[in-house]
Structure formats: structure tokens, C-alpha cells
PDB file of C-alpha atoms in Angstrom:
ATOM      1  CA  MET N   1      -4.388 -34.998  -0.499  1.00 61.00           C
ATOM      2  CA  THR N   2      -2.521 -32.656  -2.038  1.00 78.00           C
ATOM      3  CA  PHE N   3      -2.027 -28.742  -0.768  1.00 83.00           C
ATOM      4  CA  VAL N   4      -2.255 -26.108  -3.802  1.00 88.00           C
ATOM      5  CA  THR N   5      -0.952 -22.564  -2.392  1.00 90.00           C
ATOM      6  CA  LYS N   6      -1.170 -19.663  -3.800  1.00 93.00           C
ATOM      7  CA  LEU N   7       0.822 -16.639  -3.993  1.00 95.00           C
ATOM      8  CA  ARG N   8       0.144 -13.282  -4.952  1.00 97.00           C
ATOM      9  CA  PHE N   9       1.710 -10.785  -5.647  1.00 97.00           C
ATOM     10  CA  GLN N  10       2.089  -6.669  -5.977  1.00 97.00           C
ATOM     11  CA  SER N  11       3.974  -4.425  -6.129  1.00 96.00           C
ATOM     12  CA  GLY N  12       3.826  -0.447  -7.820  1.00 95.00           C
ATOM     13  CA  ASP N  13       8.467  -0.921  -9.534  1.00 95.00           C
ATOM     14  CA  ARG N  14       7.400  -4.149 -12.416  1.00 95.00           C
ATOM     15  CA  ASN N  15      11.042  -4.776 -11.912  1.00 96.00           C
ATOM     16  CA  ALA N  16      11.033  -5.547  -8.672  1.00 96.00           C
ATOM     17  CA  LEU N  17       7.885  -7.027  -8.653  1.00 96.00           C
ATOM     18  CA  ASP N  18       9.428  -9.303 -11.732  1.00 96.00           C
ATOM     19  CA  ASP N  19      12.414 -10.113 -10.574  1.00 96.00           C
ATOM     20  CA  THR N  20      11.282 -11.200  -7.345  1.00 96.00           C
ATOM     21  CA  VAL N  21       9.142 -13.623  -8.651  1.00 96.00           C
ATOM     22  CA  GLU N  22      11.398 -15.026 -11.990  1.00 95.00           C
ATOM     23  CA  GLY N  23      13.699 -16.058  -8.866  1.00 94.00           C
ATOM     24  CA  LEU N  24      11.143 -17.616  -6.802  1.00 94.00           C
ATOM     25  CA  ARG N  25       9.714 -19.370 -10.194  1.00 94.00           C
ATOM     26  CA  ASN N  26      14.300 -20.278 -11.193  1.00 93.00           C
ATOM     27  CA  MET N  27      14.023 -21.503  -6.698  1.00 91.00           C
ATOM     28  CA  LEU N  28      11.182 -23.621  -7.506  1.00 91.00           C
ATOM     29  CA  GLU N  29      12.407 -25.314 -10.786  1.00 90.00           C
ATOM     30  CA  ARG N  30      15.485 -26.604  -8.783  1.00 91.00           C
ATOM     31  CA  LYS N  31      14.116 -28.034  -6.212  1.00 88.00           C
ATOM     32  CA  GLY N  32      12.079 -29.984  -8.042  1.00 88.00           C
ATOM     33  CA  ALA N  33       8.709 -28.478  -7.414  1.00 87.00           C
ATOM     34  CA  GLU N  34       5.078 -28.775  -9.660  1.00 88.00           C
ATOM     35  CA  CYS N  35       4.128 -24.615 -10.653  1.00 90.00           C
ATOM     36  CA  LYS N  36       2.066 -23.007 -13.059  1.00 92.00           C
ATOM     37  CA  GLY N  37       2.860 -19.291 -13.335  1.00 89.00           C
ATOM     38  CA  PRO N  38       3.437 -16.463 -13.465  1.00 93.00           C
ATOM     39  CA  HIS N  39       0.562 -15.672 -14.848  1.00 95.00           C
ATOM     40  CA  THR N  40       0.252 -12.145 -15.222  1.00 94.00           C
ATOM     41  CA  GLU N  41      -2.619  -9.825 -14.201  1.00 93.00           C
ATOM     42  CA  PRO N  42      -4.090  -6.424 -15.357  1.00 94.00           C
ATOM     43  CA  SER N  43      -2.443  -3.269 -14.065  1.00 94.00           C
ATOM     44  CA  GLU N  44      -5.280  -1.682 -11.847  1.00 95.00           C
ATOM     45  CA  HIS N  45      -4.265   2.174 -11.909  1.00 95.00           C
ATOM     46  CA  VAL N  46      -4.810   3.591  -7.936  1.00 93.00           C
ATOM     47  CA  ARG N  47      -5.389   7.096  -7.439  1.00 93.00           C
ATOM     48  CA  VAL N  48      -5.438   8.719  -3.663  1.00 90.00           C
ATOM     49  CA  PRO N  49      -6.195  12.478  -2.692  1.00 88.00           C
ATOM     50  CA  LEU N  50      -3.397  14.694  -1.261  1.00 89.00           C
ATOM     51  CA  HIS N  51      -4.600  17.095   1.658  1.00 85.00           C
ATOM     52  CA  ASP N  52      -2.297  19.711   3.115  1.00 83.00           C
ATOM     53  CA  ARG N  53      -4.270  19.306   6.562  1.00 82.00           C
ATOM     54  CA  LEU N  54      -5.613  17.064   8.651  1.00 82.00           C
ATOM     55  CA  ALA N  55      -8.563  18.417   9.090  1.00 80.00           C
ATOM     56  CA  PRO N  56     -11.677  18.452   5.903  1.00 79.00           C
ATOM     57  CA  GLY N  57     -11.686  20.686   3.433  1.00 79.00           C
ATOM     58  CA  THR N  58     -10.163  21.590   0.014  1.00 82.00           C
ATOM     59  CA  THR N  59      -7.813  18.775  -1.719  1.00 83.00           C
ATOM     60  CA  LEU N  60      -4.271  19.814  -3.060  1.00 86.00           C
ATOM     61  CA  GLY N  61      -5.000  17.823  -6.257  1.00 88.00           C
ATOM     62  CA  GLU N  62      -4.316  13.845  -6.282  1.00 90.00           C
ATOM     63  CA  TRP N  63      -1.358  11.288  -6.050  1.00 90.00           C
ATOM     64  CA  SER N  64      -2.019   7.989  -9.413  1.00 93.00           C
ATOM     65  CA  TYR N  65       0.629   5.380  -9.614  1.00 92.00           C
ATOM     66  CA  GLU N  66       0.230   1.887 -10.893  1.00 96.00           C
ATOM     67  CA  VAL N  67      -0.135  -1.407  -9.423  1.00 96.00           C
ATOM     68  CA  PHE N  68       1.247  -4.241 -11.408  1.00 97.00           C
ATOM     69  CA  SER N  69      -0.193  -8.113 -10.263  1.00 97.00           C
ATOM     70  CA  ARG N  70       0.952 -12.106 -10.521  1.00 97.00           C
ATOM     71  CA  ARG N  71       0.352 -14.332  -9.306  1.00 97.00           C
ATOM     72  CA  LEU N  72       1.782 -18.250  -8.808  1.00 94.00           C
ATOM     73  CA  GLU N  73       0.412 -21.864  -7.415  1.00 93.00           C
ATOM     74  CA  ILE N  74       2.494 -23.719  -6.227  1.00 90.00           C
ATOM     75  CA  HIS N  75       0.994 -27.702  -6.285  1.00 87.00           C
ATOM     76  CA  GLY N  76       2.147 -30.543  -3.511  1.00 78.00           C
ATOM     77  CA  ASN N  77       6.010 -30.316  -2.091  1.00 78.00           C
ATOM     78  CA  ASP N  78       4.095 -28.692   1.346  1.00 79.00           C
ATOM     79  CA  HIS N  79       7.601 -28.502   2.946  1.00 84.00           C
ATOM     80  CA  ILE N  80       8.815 -26.233  -0.051  1.00 84.00           C
ATOM     81  CA  ALA N  81       5.339 -24.348   0.348  1.00 81.00           C
ATOM     82  CA  ARG N  82       6.444 -23.458   3.802  1.00 83.00           C
ATOM     83  CA  GLU N  83      10.135 -22.370   3.034  1.00 88.00           C
ATOM     84  CA  VAL N  84       8.110 -20.135   0.475  1.00 87.00           C
ATOM     85  CA  GLY N  85       5.928 -18.936   2.810  1.00 85.00           C
ATOM     86  CA  HIS N  86       8.987 -17.759   5.725  1.00 89.00           C
ATOM     87  CA  MET N  87      11.520 -15.963   3.242  1.00 91.00           C
ATOM     88  CA  GLU N  88      11.881 -12.722   2.737  1.00 93.00           C
ATOM     89  CA  PHE N  89      10.751 -10.600   0.269  1.00 93.00           C
ATOM     90  CA  PRO N  90      11.552  -7.333  -0.781  1.00 94.00           C
ATOM     91  CA  ASP N  91       9.763  -4.251   1.416  1.00 94.00           C
ATOM     92  CA  SER N  92       7.834  -2.815  -2.212  1.00 94.00           C
ATOM     93  CA  VAL N  93       6.556  -6.383  -2.321  1.00 96.00           C
ATOM     94  CA  HIS N  94       3.221  -7.223  -0.579  1.00 96.00           C
ATOM     95  CA  VAL N  95       2.300 -11.339  -0.502  1.00 95.00           C
ATOM     96  CA  GLU N  96      -0.486 -12.347  -0.407  1.00 95.00           C
ATOM     97  CA  ILE N  97      -0.112 -16.490   0.510  1.00 92.00           C
ATOM     98  CA  GLU N  98      -3.571 -19.165   0.413  1.00 92.00           C
ATOM     99  CA  VAL N  99      -3.510 -22.066   0.909  1.00 87.00           C
ATOM    100  CA  GLU N 100      -6.163 -24.896  -0.728  1.00 85.00           C
ATOM    101  CA  GLN N 101      -6.954 -28.435   0.766  1.00 80.00           C
ATOM    102  CA  LYS N 102      -7.100 -30.655  -2.577  1.00 75.00           C
ATOM    103  CA  LYS N 103      -8.639 -33.556  -1.803  1.00 71.00           C
ATOM    104  CA  PRO N 104      -9.239 -36.644  -4.327  1.00 69.00           C
ATOM    105  CA  LEU N 105     -12.415 -38.037  -6.585  1.00 67.00           C
ATOM    106  CA  GLY N 106     -14.145 -40.032  -4.646  1.00 68.00           C
ATOM    107  CA  TYR N 107     -12.936 -38.918  -1.581  1.00 65.00           C
ATOM    108  CA  ARG N 108     -15.138 -39.311   1.179  1.00 69.00           C
ATOM    109  CA  ASN N 109     -14.756 -37.553   4.892  1.00 63.00           C
TER     110      ASN N 109
END
């Protein structure tokens, strides 16, 4: 059985995001891992209301920012995927890791 490690990166800092993803992609290629991506997702505009106190009441306006996302997949190479799971990433980059088990065609349990 093969494992597919899916990584999703999000950040409001596009340069930090691109540097992180490209650095990881280069490391994976150097180690010989089969990698798909990075795939760019459409950016998301987020609006957050600002309040001058904790109690409900009037708002001071909104703070808006843009969130950028990238996806990357590592096929097989479980030891490399495990190594990526233990890596330190910049605080400005949010990382989600999902591991999916792929069974060969015709495989029965």
C-alpha cells in the first residue's frame, strides 16, 4: 500500500509562503521523492470586524486581508513525508498535513 501525504499551506504573506513551498519542493526533489505541485488555489479575502471593547456594541470598522494557499502532494516515500511532518515552518505560514492510504487496484481486505 502506498501513502499520499497532502500538504496545504496558507499565509497572508505571499513571499513567505512561496519561499517555504519552493524550499520544501527543492528539498523533496533532492531526496528523490515523487512530488506533485505546488498547486495554487485562488486567494481568499477575509474581513474581520473591529470593536473598541469586549462588550457587544458598535464596530470601529473592518480589517481586511488576503490569504494565499498552496497545495503539495508527496507520493510514497513515507520516511521523507514523516520528516516533513516534523519540520519547523515560519509562524506566518499555517500548514495542514493529511495522510491518505492508497490501495492497489484489485486489493481486497
